[in-house]
Coordinates of C-alpha atoms in Angstrom, one line a residue:
M1 CA 0.1 0.0 0.2
D2 CA 1.4 3.3 -0.5
T3 CA 2.1 5.6 2.3
M4 CA -0.8 7.0 4.1
S5 CA -1.5 10.7 4.7
L6 CA -0.4 11.2 8.2
E7 CA -0.7 14.4 10.6
I8 CA 0.7 14.6 13.8
S9 CA 1.0 17.7 16.1
G10 CA 4.0 17.9 18.3
Y11 CA 5.3 14.6 19.9
P12 CA 3.4 11.4 20.2
T13 CA 1.8 11.2 23.7
W14 CA 2.2 7.6 24.4
A15 CA 4.2 8.4 27.7
P16 CA 4.3 4.7 29.0
A17 CA 3.6 5.5 32.8
V18 CA 0.6 7.3 32.4
A19 CA -0.9 5.8 28.9
E20 CA -4.8 5.1 29.1
G21 CA -5.6 1.3 29.4
W22 CA -2.2 0.6 30.9
S23 CA -0.9 0.3 34.5
R24 CA 2.6 0.7 35.8
S25 CA 2.6 -3.0 36.3
S26 CA 2.2 -3.4 32.4
L27 CA 5.1 -1.9 31.8
K28 CA 8.6 -3.7 31.4
R29 CA 10.9 -2.3 33.8
E30 CA 14.6 -3.1 33.1
P31 CA 17.6 -2.3 35.7
A32 CA 20.6 -0.4 34.5
I33 CA 22.6 -2.5 32.0
Q34 CA 25.4 -0.2 30.8
N35 CA 27.6 2.8 31.8
G36 CA 25.5 5.5 33.2
L37 CA 22.0 4.1 32.2
Q38 CA 20.0 3.7 35.2
A39 CA 16.7 2.0 34.0
I40 CA 14.6 1.4 31.2
N41 CA 10.7 1.6 30.6
R42 CA 9.7 -0.6 27.7
L43 CA 6.3 -1.3 26.0
S44 CA 6.5 -3.4 22.9
R45 CA 3.9 -4.8 20.3
T46 CA 4.4 -7.0 17.0
W47 CA 2.4 -6.2 13.6
G48 CA 3.5 -8.9 11.3
G49 CA 7.0 -9.2 11.3
V50 CA 7.6 -5.4 12.6
T51 CA 8.2 -5.2 16.0
V52 CA 8.0 -1.7 18.0
H53 CA 9.5 -1.0 21.2
A54 CA 8.4 2.3 22.9
M55 CA 10.9 3.5 25.4
E56 CA 11.9 5.6 28.4
L57 CA 15.6 5.6 29.0
Y58 CA 16.8 7.1 32.6
W59 CA 20.4 8.2 32.6
A60 CA 22.6 9.3 35.6
G61 CA 23.9 12.3 33.8
G62 CA 27.6 13.0 32.7
Q63 CA 28.8 10.7 30.1
G64 CA 27.2 7.2 29.4
W65 CA 26.6 4.6 26.8
H66 CA 24.8 1.3 25.8
D67 CA 25.1 -1.2 23.2
I68 CA 22.1 -1.5 21.2
T69 CA 23.1 -3.7 18.3
E70 CA 20.2 -5.6 16.8
D71 CA 20.5 -9.0 15.1
Q72 CA 17.8 -7.8 12.6
P73 CA 17.5 -4.6 10.5
A74 CA 16.4 -1.8 12.8
L75 CA 15.1 1.9 12.9
T76 CA 15.5 3.9 15.9
L77 CA 13.5 7.2 16.4
I78 CA 14.2 10.0 19.0
F79 CA 11.2 11.8 20.4
E80 CA 12.3 13.6 23.3
E81 CA 15.8 14.4 25.3
I82 CA 16.1 16.1 28.6
G83 CA 19.5 17.5 29.9
G84 CA 21.5 16.9 26.9
R85 CA 22.0 15.1 23.7
Y86 CA 21.4 11.5 23.1
D87 CA 23.6 10.2 20.2
L88 CA 23.5 7.0 18.1
R89 CA 27.1 6.1 16.8
T90 CA 28.8 3.0 15.4
S91 CA 31.8 3.9 17.3
L92 CA 32.2 5.3 20.9
E93 CA 35.0 7.3 19.9
Q94 CA 33.2 8.8 16.8
P95 CA 30.1 11.1 17.1
S96 CA 27.3 10.8 14.4
R97 CA 26.6 13.7 12.2
S98 CA 25.2 16.7 13.5
R99 CA 21.2 16.9 13.7
Q100 CA 19.2 19.7 12.4
G101 CA 17.4 21.1 15.4
H102 CA 17.7 17.8 17.3
Q103 CA 14.4 17.0 16.1
R104 CA 12.7 14.0 14.1
S105 CA 15.8 12.0 14.1
I106 CA 15.8 8.6 12.7
T107 CA 18.7 5.9 12.4
L108 CA 18.6 3.0 9.9
M109 CA 20.9 -0.2 10.8
P110 CA 21.7 -3.4 9.1
A111 CA 21.3 -6.5 11.0
G112 CA 24.2 -7.2 13.3
T113 CA 26.0 -3.7 12.7
Q114 CA 27.4 -2.2 15.9
L115 CA 25.5 0.7 17.5
W116 CA 25.9 2.5 20.6
G117 CA 23.7 4.9 22.3
Y118 CA 25.9 7.7 23.9
A119 CA 24.5 10.2 26.4
N120 CA 26.2 13.5 27.0
N121 CA 25.0 14.8 30.2
T122 CA 21.4 13.4 29.5
R123 CA 18.8 12.6 32.0
Y124 CA 16.1 11.3 30.0
V125 CA 15.2 10.1 26.6
R126 CA 12.1 8.9 24.8
C127 CA 12.5 7.0 21.8
A128 CA 11.3 3.8 19.8
R129 CA 13.2 1.1 18.2
I130 CA 11.7 -1.0 15.3
T131 CA 12.9 -4.2 14.3
F132 CA 11.9 -6.1 10.9
D133 CA 11.8 -9.6 10.8
T134 CA 12.5 -10.4 7.2
V135 CA 11.1 -13.8 7.1
A136 CA 7.8 -13.1 8.8
L137 CA 7.7 -9.8 6.6
A138 CA 8.2 -12.0 3.4
E139 CA 5.2 -14.4 4.5
Q140 CA 2.9 -11.3 5.6
L141 CA 3.4 -9.2 2.6
G142 CA 3.7 -11.8 -0.2
D143 CA 5.3 -9.6 -2.8
R144 CA 8.7 -7.6 -3.3
V145 CA 7.5 -5.1 -0.5
A146 CA 9.0 -7.0 2.4
A147 CA 11.7 -6.2 5.1
P148 CA 13.6 -2.8 4.3
K149 CA 16.9 -4.0 2.6
I150 CA 19.3 -1.7 4.7
D151 CA 22.7 -2.3 3.3
M152 CA 24.5 0.6 5.3
P153 CA 24.1 2.7 8.4
R154 CA 21.9 5.9 8.2
L155 CA 22.7 7.8 11.3
M156 CA 20.8 10.6 12.9
S157 CA 19.0 11.4 9.4
N158 CA 15.6 13.0 8.8
D159 CA 12.9 11.6 7.0
D160 CA 9.3 13.1 7.9
H161 CA 7.3 10.1 6.4
V162 CA 9.3 7.5 8.2
W163 CA 9.4 9.8 11.5
Q164 CA 5.5 10.2 11.4
I165 CA 4.6 6.4 10.8
G166 CA 7.1 5.4 13.4
S167 CA 5.5 8.0 15.9
L168 CA 2.0 6.5 15.3
L169 CA 3.4 3.0 15.7
A170 CA 5.0 3.9 18.9
A171 CA 1.6 5.4 20.0
E172 CA 0.0 2.3 19.2
C173 CA 2.2 0.4 21.8
A174 CA 0.4 2.2 24.6
K175 CA -2.9 1.1 23.7
P176 CA -4.7 -2.1 25.2
N177 CA -3.8 -5.1 23.3
G178 CA -6.7 -6.2 21.0
T179 CA -7.7 -2.9 19.5
D180 CA -7.1 -1.3 16.3
Q181 CA -5.3 -4.4 15.1
V182 CA -5.8 -3.7 11.4
Y183 CA -4.7 0.0 11.9
G184 CA -1.4 -1.2 13.4
D185 CA -0.9 -3.8 10.3
S186 CA -1.6 -0.8 8.1
L187 CA 1.0 1.5 9.7
A188 CA 3.7 -1.4 9.5
A189 CA 3.0 -2.2 5.9
A190 CA 3.3 1.7 5.1
L191 CA 6.6 2.0 7.1
C192 CA 7.9 -1.0 5.1
T193 CA 6.8 0.7 1.9
R194 CA 8.1 3.9 2.7
L195 CA 11.7 2.6 3.4
L196 CA 11.8 0.6 0.5
K197 CA 10.3 3.2 -1.7
Q198 CA 13.8 4.7 -2.6
Q199 CA 15.1 1.3 -3.8
E200 CA 12.6 0.9 -6.4
P201 CA 14.0 1.5 -10.1
V202 CA 12.5 5.1 -11.1
D203 CA 10.9 3.4 -14.3
R204 CA 8.9 1.2 -12.5
E205 CA 5.1 1.7 -13.3
P206 CA 3.1 2.0 -10.1
A207 CA 0.2 -0.4 -9.6
R208 CA -3.1 1.3 -10.3
G209 CA -7.1 0.4 -9.9
G210 CA -9.3 -0.2 -6.9
L211 CA -10.9 -3.4 -5.9
A212 CA -13.1 -5.7 -8.3
P213 CA -16.8 -5.6 -7.1
W214 CA -16.4 -9.1 -5.5
Q215 CA -13.4 -8.2 -3.7
L216 CA -15.0 -5.1 -2.1
R217 CA -18.2 -7.1 -1.4
R218 CA -16.4 -9.9 0.3
L219 CA -14.1 -7.5 2.4
T220 CA -16.9 -5.2 3.6
E221 CA -19.3 -8.4 4.3
Y222 CA -16.3 -9.7 6.4
M223 CA -15.8 -6.6 8.5
E224 CA -19.6 -6.3 9.1
T225 CA -19.9 -9.6 10.5
S226 CA -16.6 -9.3 12.7
L227 CA -17.4 -6.1 14.4
S228 CA -16.2 -7.4 17.9
D229 CA -13.3 -9.3 16.5
T230 CA -9.7 -8.1 16.0
I231 CA -9.1 -7.9 12.1
R232 CA -5.8 -8.2 10.8
L233 CA -4.8 -6.7 7.4
K234 CA -3.3 -9.8 6.4
D235 CA -6.7 -11.5 6.7
L236 CA -8.3 -9.0 4.5
A237 CA -5.5 -9.5 2.0
D238 CA -6.1 -13.0 1.6
L239 CA -9.8 -12.7 1.1
A240 CA -9.3 -10.4 -1.8
G241 CA -6.3 -12.5 -3.1
L242 CA -4.2 -9.5 -3.2
S243 CA -0.8 -8.8 -1.6
L244 CA -0.9 -6.7 1.5
S245 CA 0.7 -3.8 0.1
H246 CA -1.6 -3.7 -2.9
L247 CA -4.8 -4.2 -0.8
G248 CA -4.5 -0.8 1.2
R249 CA -4.0 1.2 -2.0
A250 CA -6.9 -0.5 -3.7
F251 CA -9.2 -0.4 -0.8
R252 CA -8.6 3.5 -0.3
Q253 CA -9.1 4.0 -4.0
S254 CA -12.4 2.1 -3.9
T255 CA -13.8 3.3 -0.7
G256 CA -12.1 6.8 0.0
M257 CA -10.6 5.3 3.2
P258 CA -8.1 2.8 4.6
P259 CA -9.6 -0.7 5.7
H260 CA -9.2 0.4 9.7
R261 CA -11.4 3.4 9.2
W262 CA -14.0 1.6 7.3
H263 CA -14.1 -1.1 9.9
L264 CA -14.5 1.7 12.9
N265 CA -17.1 3.3 10.7
A266 CA -19.0 0.1 10.4
R267 CA -19.1 -0.7 14.6
I268 CA -20.1 3.1 14.9
R269 CA -23.0 2.4 12.6
R270 CA -24.1 -0.8 14.2
A271 CA -23.6 1.0 17.8
Q272 CA -26.1 3.4 16.7
E273 CA -28.4 0.7 15.5
L274 CA -28.2 -0.8 18.9
L275 CA -28.7 2.5 20.6
L276 CA -32.1 3.1 18.6
E277 CA -33.4 -0.4 18.7
T278 CA -32.6 -1.7 22.3
E279 CA -32.3 -0.8 25.9
L280 CA -28.8 -2.0 26.3
P281 CA -26.6 -0.5 28.6
L282 CA -23.7 1.5 26.8
A283 CA -21.2 -1.0 28.3
D284 CA -22.7 -3.8 26.8
I285 CA -23.0 -2.2 23.4
A286 CA -19.6 -1.2 23.5
L287 CA -18.3 -5.0 23.8
S288 CA -20.8 -6.0 21.3
T289 CA -19.1 -3.6 18.8
G290 CA -15.6 -4.6 19.5
F291 CA -14.5 -1.4 21.8
A292 CA -12.3 -2.2 24.7
D293 CA -14.6 -0.8 27.3
Q294 CA -17.4 2.0 27.8
S295 CA -14.9 4.8 28.0
H296 CA -13.2 3.6 24.6
F297 CA -16.6 3.5 23.0
T298 CA -17.7 6.9 24.0
K299 CA -14.6 8.7 23.0
S300 CA -14.7 7.0 19.5
F301 CA -18.4 7.6 19.0
H302 CA -18.1 11.0 19.9
R303 CA -15.1 11.7 17.7
Q304 CA -17.2 10.1 14.8
V305 CA -20.6 11.5 15.7
G306 CA -20.0 14.7 17.6
A307 CA -22.2 13.7 20.4
S308 CA -21.7 11.0 23.2
P309 CA -23.7 7.9 22.7
G310 CA -26.1 8.7 25.5
A311 CA -26.7 12.1 24.3
W312 CA -27.3 10.9 20.7
R313 CA -29.5 8.1 22.1
R314 CA -31.9 10.5 24.3
Q315 CA -31.9 13.1 21.2
R316 CA -33.7 10.5 19.1
Q317 CA -35.7 8.9 21.6
N318 CA -37.8 12.0 22.3

């Protein structure tokens, strides 16, 4: 699928210690493991072959470092630094290139390439590390859009599209498991597509066209009958007989929206029917339409409809 149109205001607000739906006991708290690093808070989720670790690093100040070499291709994004600069480098003695404004920094590393995180008077760092399982991605995506083919390090560089998609994936780590699975799958596929885009031949003709009528009917019927279930983007691709990357592009062209948005709209439509036709409590309607709880349902409903479920029901019962 082609890269989605994404907008973010400021830095992502997934701060693990206070994220809705998570308690402090949900965090993986890691003790100090390297020079000057006191502790790590980590939240992790995997979509297909893309694993995202949203992390908070606590440093003692002064100079410190830790080994962050991965055995898979990896992408690191730095969202926030307090106290001093956090630098990623292939040698402890050699700083990376200076960043522009210290914001929206990304680092891409081939599998197994030595990488150090170096802190200089830093107290706190908020970042995300994303790894790519090449075998799992080949199975999930099914075509040439697979794991990013990272051949050489790209240290502390800038790519707004990659930074935006990675930020949204990090934010998803702080949400309760089982929600917006297809959204996470879509983001993961979009990230792979973006990272591979520069490797495509310039004369390659892009795929065009939306879904065939039978494909659209099969997908929408499946989503309408699975409102309370977790839907994966790969399930939709298999139903339509398409690669995962082609599905997102074709679905958007046929419906004007990505699959996760269509599924959410279908859940809201079903909730509206239940609000009008039954006396079910809001909590029961929330669960029957796939929302984590009543609070999640109320927020999503208000965002889509412009009124809370209770107010919407009362207005139409008078």
